[in-house]
């Protein structure tokens, strides 16, 4: 596996070209161009040519020394250090300007090339197409993970096996959000995800909340995560219930942008996992996408399911694989059939002792893709340990009213 990183704003906590512009007093011109470029409103190549025309007249050595001072994200630098053979920087920026910075980062780096005369850039020779480097490593049989934040990372992310959009320095370009696998705003969470991709897991289980659906049966015209329960969004209830969980993953699709804004009011280190095909797939696909690069054990949680706070604690403290079920409360549901020990031996649409509500916990070894429901994924592994919980699904408007009543005395 190879990790290909964008440089500006992804590894560095500042964009580099404005740093040069600041230093040489041509700030406004560059700042405006940079903002419009990162947002995808000026094509990268055009913008880069214009920026090099403006900045090329200054000393290469001064520029290089200046850029070597640009701060790097410390934990990310540490990750690159400890995995330097598998990390590669790809930047559209000029190699001659970035040499000092490249040295500081300490892994292989690719940049754009210029024709140089003495200490000055005469003109651009080649502009790096990041996707070419992705293709180059893929042709060697590598799995390529691309990490970037700008519109000029779009094609590289499309060509990569796994793509992570980051919002560490500024919000990622909007264009990335319709193709990326992950969106991460927090350095620590990003490093955790990178380690997980290397197979370095943390002990605590991951929690995967599926919020990708359109919530059509509820009829409030909102994805369920945003529905208000006693004055707070459903997702904010979940965030409070899962405060102690480090690796919290939210699978998003419909109204993903609004969910992100709501979540970030409470915490910044949630890993957003995109189910770009949310319209054609069911919760099984969302869970798979959320759990495939998570810790060794992942807890599946439907975004529209509220569980009593005491039972949430019990679930989080239970090791290994299990399936949770609740007393029957819906007319139309999937039932679980249990034996005397409470083990689940079957799911059924016809009859059963309890209602299947989730959550459920599975190990990575047993995680398989299913475009269908989560319970289909667990069926091959039955019988499994069962845990009875007080769980409340919000599928219909009646459920919604009932949950408002039930949660009134919950203390979070
Ligand atoms: Mg960038």
PDB file of C-alpha atoms in Angstrom, residues 204-385:
ATOM      1  CA  UNK A 204     -11.415  -0.136  21.378  1.00  0.00           C
ATOM      2  CA  UNK A 205     -14.063  -1.095  18.854  1.00  0.00           C
ATOM      3  CA  UNK A 206     -15.067   1.329  16.135  1.00  0.00           C
ATOM      4  CA  UNK A 207     -18.634   2.578  16.028  1.00  0.00           C
ATOM      5  CA  UNK A 208     -20.188   2.961  12.577  1.00  0.00           C
ATOM      6  CA  UNK A 209     -23.366   5.021  12.441  1.00  0.00           C
ATOM      7  CA  UNK A 210     -25.223   4.780   9.138  1.00  0.00           C
ATOM      8  CA  UNK A 211     -26.863   8.074   8.208  1.00  0.00           C
ATOM      9  CA  UNK A 212     -26.813   7.794   4.432  1.00  0.00           C
ATOM     10  CA  UNK A 213     -30.497   7.137   3.771  1.00  0.00           C
ATOM     11  CA  UNK A 214     -33.175   9.527   2.627  1.00  0.00           C
ATOM     12  CA  UNK A 215     -35.580   8.806   5.499  1.00  0.00           C
ATOM     13  CA  UNK A 216     -38.503   8.483   3.111  1.00  0.00           C
ATOM     14  CA  UNK A 217     -40.840   6.537   5.428  1.00  0.00           C
ATOM     15  CA  UNK A 218     -40.707   9.194   8.098  1.00  0.00           C
ATOM     16  CA  UNK A 219     -42.092  11.818   5.749  1.00  0.00           C
ATOM     17  CA  UNK A 220     -40.408  14.833   7.319  1.00  0.00           C
ATOM     18  CA  UNK A 221     -38.378  15.512   4.171  1.00  0.00           C
ATOM     19  CA  UNK A 222     -35.143  15.249   6.123  1.00  0.00           C
ATOM     20  CA  UNK A 223     -32.528  12.593   6.502  1.00  0.00           C
ATOM     21  CA  UNK A 224     -33.191  11.074   9.923  1.00  0.00           C
ATOM     22  CA  UNK A 225     -29.962  12.285  11.513  1.00  0.00           C
ATOM     23  CA  UNK A 226     -31.286  15.846  11.343  1.00  0.00           C
ATOM     24  CA  UNK A 227     -34.759  15.177  12.721  1.00  0.00           C
ATOM     25  CA  UNK A 228     -35.307  17.033  16.006  1.00  0.00           C
ATOM     26  CA  UNK A 229     -35.946  14.962  19.133  1.00  0.00           C
ATOM     27  CA  UNK A 230     -36.936  17.147  22.065  1.00  0.00           C
ATOM     28  CA  UNK A 231     -35.079  20.121  20.703  1.00  0.00           C
ATOM     29  CA  UNK A 232     -31.867  18.397  19.554  1.00  0.00           C
ATOM     30  CA  UNK A 233     -31.060  16.658  16.315  1.00  0.00           C
ATOM     31  CA  UNK A 234     -31.053  12.875  16.401  1.00  0.00           C
ATOM     32  CA  UNK A 235     -27.374  12.851  15.458  1.00  0.00           C
ATOM     33  CA  UNK A 236     -26.535  15.078  18.426  1.00  0.00           C
ATOM     34  CA  UNK A 237     -28.183  12.496  20.711  1.00  0.00           C
ATOM     35  CA  UNK A 238     -25.986   9.810  19.157  1.00  0.00           C
ATOM     36  CA  UNK A 239     -22.859  11.938  19.598  1.00  0.00           C
ATOM     37  CA  UNK A 240     -23.645  12.372  23.284  1.00  0.00           C
ATOM     38  CA  UNK A 241     -24.248   8.649  23.721  1.00  0.00           C
ATOM     39  CA  UNK A 242     -20.923   7.866  22.021  1.00  0.00           C
ATOM     40  CA  UNK A 243     -18.823  10.529  23.692  1.00  0.00           C
ATOM     41  CA  UNK A 244     -16.332   7.927  24.954  1.00  0.00           C
ATOM     42  CA  UNK A 245     -15.796   6.342  21.525  1.00  0.00           C
ATOM     43  CA  UNK A 246     -12.567   7.354  19.834  1.00  0.00           C
ATOM     44  CA  UNK A 247     -13.091   5.872  16.409  1.00  0.00           C
ATOM     45  CA  UNK A 248     -16.527   7.195  15.587  1.00  0.00           C
ATOM     46  CA  UNK A 249     -17.505   6.868  11.935  1.00  0.00           C
ATOM     47  CA  UNK A 250     -20.498   8.318  10.236  1.00  0.00           C
ATOM     48  CA  UNK A 251     -21.609   6.950   6.903  1.00  0.00           C
ATOM     49  CA  UNK A 252     -23.218   9.737   4.935  1.00  0.00           C
ATOM     50  CA  UNK A 253     -24.956  10.199   1.601  1.00  0.00           C
ATOM     51  CA  UNK A 254     -28.202  12.148   1.357  1.00  0.00           C
ATOM     52  CA  UNK A 255     -27.820  15.643   2.863  1.00  0.00           C
ATOM     53  CA  UNK A 256     -24.249  14.763   3.819  1.00  0.00           C
ATOM     54  CA  UNK A 257     -23.207  18.415   3.906  1.00  0.00           C
ATOM     55  CA  UNK A 258     -25.862  19.349   6.464  1.00  0.00           C
ATOM     56  CA  UNK A 259     -24.994  16.339   8.625  1.00  0.00           C
ATOM     57  CA  UNK A 260     -21.307  17.323   8.600  1.00  0.00           C
ATOM     58  CA  UNK A 261     -22.162  20.866   9.722  1.00  0.00           C
ATOM     59  CA  UNK A 262     -24.353  19.555  12.519  1.00  0.00           C
ATOM     60  CA  UNK A 263     -21.773  17.000  13.740  1.00  0.00           C
ATOM     61  CA  UNK A 264     -18.946  19.528  13.755  1.00  0.00           C
ATOM     62  CA  UNK A 265     -20.836  21.649  16.254  1.00  0.00           C
ATOM     63  CA  UNK A 266     -20.134  18.832  18.752  1.00  0.00           C
ATOM     64  CA  UNK A 267     -16.857  17.232  17.719  1.00  0.00           C
ATOM     65  CA  UNK A 268     -14.318  17.515  14.961  1.00  0.00           C
ATOM     66  CA  UNK A 269     -12.727  14.080  14.952  1.00  0.00           C
ATOM     67  CA  UNK A 270     -15.534  12.038  13.431  1.00  0.00           C
ATOM     68  CA  UNK A 271     -14.502  10.163  10.279  1.00  0.00           C
ATOM     69  CA  UNK A 272     -17.082  10.699   7.571  1.00  0.00           C
ATOM     70  CA  UNK A 273     -17.387   7.694   5.259  1.00  0.00           C
ATOM     71  CA  UNK A 274     -19.205   8.270   2.010  1.00  0.00           C
ATOM     72  CA  UNK A 275     -21.758   5.894   0.597  1.00  0.00           C
ATOM     73  CA  UNK A 276     -21.849   7.605  -2.792  1.00  0.00           C
ATOM     74  CA  UNK A 277     -24.421   5.030  -3.958  1.00  0.00           C
ATOM     75  CA  UNK A 278     -26.818   5.519  -1.096  1.00  0.00           C
ATOM     76  CA  UNK A 279     -29.833   5.637  -3.369  1.00  0.00           C
ATOM     77  CA  UNK A 280     -29.315   2.137  -4.790  1.00  0.00           C
ATOM     78  CA  UNK A 281     -27.969   0.399  -1.705  1.00  0.00           C
ATOM     79  CA  UNK A 282     -29.176  -0.464   1.788  1.00  0.00           C
ATOM     80  CA  UNK A 283     -27.698  -0.362   5.264  1.00  0.00           C
ATOM     81  CA  UNK A 284     -25.482  -3.405   4.601  1.00  0.00           C
ATOM     82  CA  UNK A 285     -23.473  -1.405   2.072  1.00  0.00           C
ATOM     83  CA  UNK A 286     -23.217   1.587   4.395  1.00  0.00           C
ATOM     84  CA  UNK A 287     -21.984  -0.550   7.262  1.00  0.00           C
ATOM     85  CA  UNK A 288     -19.410  -2.256   5.060  1.00  0.00           C
ATOM     86  CA  UNK A 289     -18.103   1.094   3.799  1.00  0.00           C
ATOM     87  CA  UNK A 290     -17.893   2.444   7.328  1.00  0.00           C
ATOM     88  CA  UNK A 291     -16.195  -0.612   8.819  1.00  0.00           C
ATOM     89  CA  UNK A 292     -13.862  -1.895   6.097  1.00  0.00           C
ATOM     90  CA  UNK A 293     -10.883   0.217   7.235  1.00  0.00           C
ATOM     91  CA  UNK A 294     -11.854   0.579  10.891  1.00  0.00           C
ATOM     92  CA  UNK A 295     -10.551  -1.220  13.997  1.00  0.00           C
ATOM     93  CA  UNK A 296     -10.696  -5.000  14.371  1.00  0.00           C
ATOM     94  CA  UNK A 297     -14.248  -4.946  15.727  1.00  0.00           C
ATOM     95  CA  UNK A 298     -16.948  -2.621  14.475  1.00  0.00           C
ATOM     96  CA  UNK A 299     -20.269  -1.873  16.042  1.00  0.00           C
ATOM     97  CA  UNK A 300     -23.015  -1.349  13.506  1.00  0.00           C
ATOM     98  CA  UNK A 301     -25.483   1.344  14.458  1.00  0.00           C
ATOM     99  CA  UNK A 302     -28.413   2.580  12.450  1.00  0.00           C
ATOM    100  CA  UNK A 303     -28.581   6.379  12.505  1.00  0.00           C
ATOM    101  CA  UNK A 304     -32.294   6.216  13.306  1.00  0.00           C
ATOM    102  CA  UNK A 305     -31.912   3.950  16.329  1.00  0.00           C
ATOM    103  CA  UNK A 306     -31.903   5.285  19.867  1.00  0.00           C
ATOM    104  CA  UNK A 307     -30.843   2.963  22.671  1.00  0.00           C
ATOM    105  CA  UNK A 308     -31.234   3.586  26.378  1.00  0.00           C
ATOM    106  CA  UNK A 309     -28.030   5.217  27.741  1.00  0.00           C
ATOM    107  CA  UNK A 310     -27.368   2.385  30.239  1.00  0.00           C
ATOM    108  CA  UNK A 311     -27.648  -0.183  27.468  1.00  0.00           C
ATOM    109  CA  UNK A 312     -25.304   1.851  25.258  1.00  0.00           C
ATOM    110  CA  UNK A 313     -22.689   1.631  28.018  1.00  0.00           C
ATOM    111  CA  UNK A 314     -23.232  -2.117  28.340  1.00  0.00           C
ATOM    112  CA  UNK A 315     -22.892  -2.574  24.572  1.00  0.00           C
ATOM    113  CA  UNK A 316     -19.693  -0.535  24.405  1.00  0.00           C
ATOM    114  CA  UNK A 317     -18.209  -2.597  27.246  1.00  0.00           C
ATOM    115  CA  UNK A 318     -19.040  -5.953  25.660  1.00  0.00           C
ATOM    116  CA  UNK A 319     -16.196  -7.608  23.769  1.00  0.00           C
ATOM    117  CA  UNK A 320     -16.454  -9.851  20.751  1.00  0.00           C
ATOM    118  CA  UNK A 321     -19.256 -10.338  18.247  1.00  0.00           C
ATOM    119  CA  UNK A 322     -22.914 -10.069  19.191  1.00  0.00           C
ATOM    120  CA  UNK A 323     -26.365  -9.117  17.980  1.00  0.00           C
ATOM    121  CA  UNK A 324     -28.749  -6.882  19.911  1.00  0.00           C
ATOM    122  CA  UNK A 325     -32.506  -7.193  19.881  1.00  0.00           C
ATOM    123  CA  UNK A 326     -35.446  -5.564  21.611  1.00  0.00           C
ATOM    124  CA  UNK A 327     -39.016  -6.237  22.706  1.00  0.00           C
ATOM    125  CA  UNK A 328     -41.400  -6.171  19.769  1.00  0.00           C
ATOM    126  CA  UNK A 329     -42.782  -2.748  19.044  1.00  0.00           C
ATOM    127  CA  UNK A 330     -43.335  -2.541  15.279  1.00  0.00           C
ATOM    128  CA  UNK A 331     -46.016  -4.257  13.250  1.00  0.00           C
ATOM    129  CA  UNK A 332     -43.739  -4.863  10.356  1.00  0.00           C
ATOM    130  CA  UNK A 333     -40.195  -5.834  11.202  1.00  0.00           C
ATOM    131  CA  UNK A 334     -37.506  -8.450  11.030  1.00  0.00           C
ATOM    132  CA  UNK A 335     -37.644 -10.796  14.015  1.00  0.00           C
ATOM    133  CA  UNK A 336     -34.926 -12.727  15.746  1.00  0.00           C
ATOM    134  CA  UNK A 337     -35.342 -16.277  16.967  1.00  0.00           C
ATOM    135  CA  UNK A 338     -33.412 -17.069  20.123  1.00  0.00           C
ATOM    136  CA  UNK A 339     -32.575 -20.190  22.147  1.00  0.00           C
ATOM    137  CA  UNK A 340     -32.708 -20.573  25.971  1.00  0.00           C
ATOM    138  CA  UNK A 341     -29.339 -18.885  26.394  1.00  0.00           C
ATOM    139  CA  UNK A 342     -30.519 -15.880  24.409  1.00  0.00           C
ATOM    140  CA  UNK A 343     -28.326 -16.756  21.426  1.00  0.00           C
ATOM    141  CA  UNK A 344     -29.693 -15.657  18.082  1.00  0.00           C
ATOM    142  CA  UNK A 345     -30.102 -18.589  15.705  1.00  0.00           C
ATOM    143  CA  UNK A 346     -32.239 -17.032  12.943  1.00  0.00           C
ATOM    144  CA  UNK A 347     -33.640 -13.842  11.477  1.00  0.00           C
ATOM    145  CA  UNK A 348     -37.150 -14.051  10.054  1.00  0.00           C
ATOM    146  CA  UNK A 349     -39.728 -11.856   8.378  1.00  0.00           C
ATOM    147  CA  UNK A 350     -42.549 -14.172   9.598  1.00  0.00           C
ATOM    148  CA  UNK A 351     -42.051 -14.781  13.305  1.00  0.00           C
ATOM    149  CA  UNK A 352     -39.624 -14.558  16.182  1.00  0.00           C
ATOM    150  CA  UNK A 353     -39.195 -13.850  19.880  1.00  0.00           C
ATOM    151  CA  UNK A 354     -37.826 -10.340  19.607  1.00  0.00           C
ATOM    152  CA  UNK A 355     -37.434  -7.553  17.130  1.00  0.00           C
ATOM    153  CA  UNK A 356     -34.156  -7.085  15.265  1.00  0.00           C
ATOM    154  CA  UNK A 357     -33.197  -3.480  15.778  1.00  0.00           C
ATOM    155  CA  UNK A 358     -29.424  -3.600  15.879  1.00  0.00           C
ATOM    156  CA  UNK A 359     -26.855  -2.698  16.937  1.00  0.00           C
ATOM    157  CA  UNK A 360     -24.557  -5.604  16.207  1.00  0.00           C
ATOM    158  CA  UNK A 361     -20.825  -6.110  16.410  1.00  0.00           C
ATOM    159  CA  UNK A 362     -18.695  -8.009  13.926  1.00  0.00           C
ATOM    160  CA  UNK A 363     -14.983  -8.665  13.469  1.00  0.00           C
ATOM    161  CA  UNK A 364     -13.168  -7.524  10.393  1.00  0.00           C
ATOM    162  CA  UNK A 365     -12.552 -11.135   9.373  1.00  0.00           C
ATOM    163  CA  UNK A 366     -16.307 -11.656   8.985  1.00  0.00           C
ATOM    164  CA  UNK A 367     -17.129  -8.359   7.334  1.00  0.00           C
ATOM    165  CA  UNK A 368     -18.347  -8.840   3.772  1.00  0.00           C
ATOM    166  CA  UNK A 369     -19.938  -6.475   1.301  1.00  0.00           C
ATOM    167  CA  UNK A 370     -23.707  -6.629   0.972  1.00  0.00           C
ATOM    168  CA  UNK A 371     -25.861  -4.180  -0.948  1.00  0.00           C
ATOM    169  CA  UNK A 372     -28.759  -5.514   1.161  1.00  0.00           C
ATOM    170  CA  UNK A 373     -29.553  -5.247   4.859  1.00  0.00           C
ATOM    171  CA  UNK A 374     -27.141  -5.535   7.740  1.00  0.00           C
ATOM    172  CA  UNK A 375     -28.810  -8.703   9.070  1.00  0.00           C
ATOM    173  CA  UNK A 376     -28.035 -10.465   5.769  1.00  0.00           C
ATOM    174  CA  UNK A 377     -24.366  -9.921   6.551  1.00  0.00           C
ATOM    175  CA  UNK A 378     -24.711 -11.633   9.958  1.00  0.00           C
ATOM    176  CA  UNK A 379     -26.837 -14.602   8.803  1.00  0.00           C
ATOM    177  CA  UNK A 380     -23.902 -16.846   7.766  1.00  0.00           C
ATOM    178  CA  UNK A 381     -22.416 -16.565  11.272  1.00  0.00           C
ATOM    179  CA  UNK A 382     -25.461 -17.652  13.293  1.00  0.00           C
ATOM    180  CA  UNK A 383     -25.881 -18.703  16.007  1.00  0.00           C
ATOM    181  CA  UNK A 384     -24.356 -15.637  17.628  1.00  0.00           C
ATOM    182  CA  UNK A 385     -24.422 -14.179  21.089  1.00  0.00           C
TER     183      UNK A 385
END
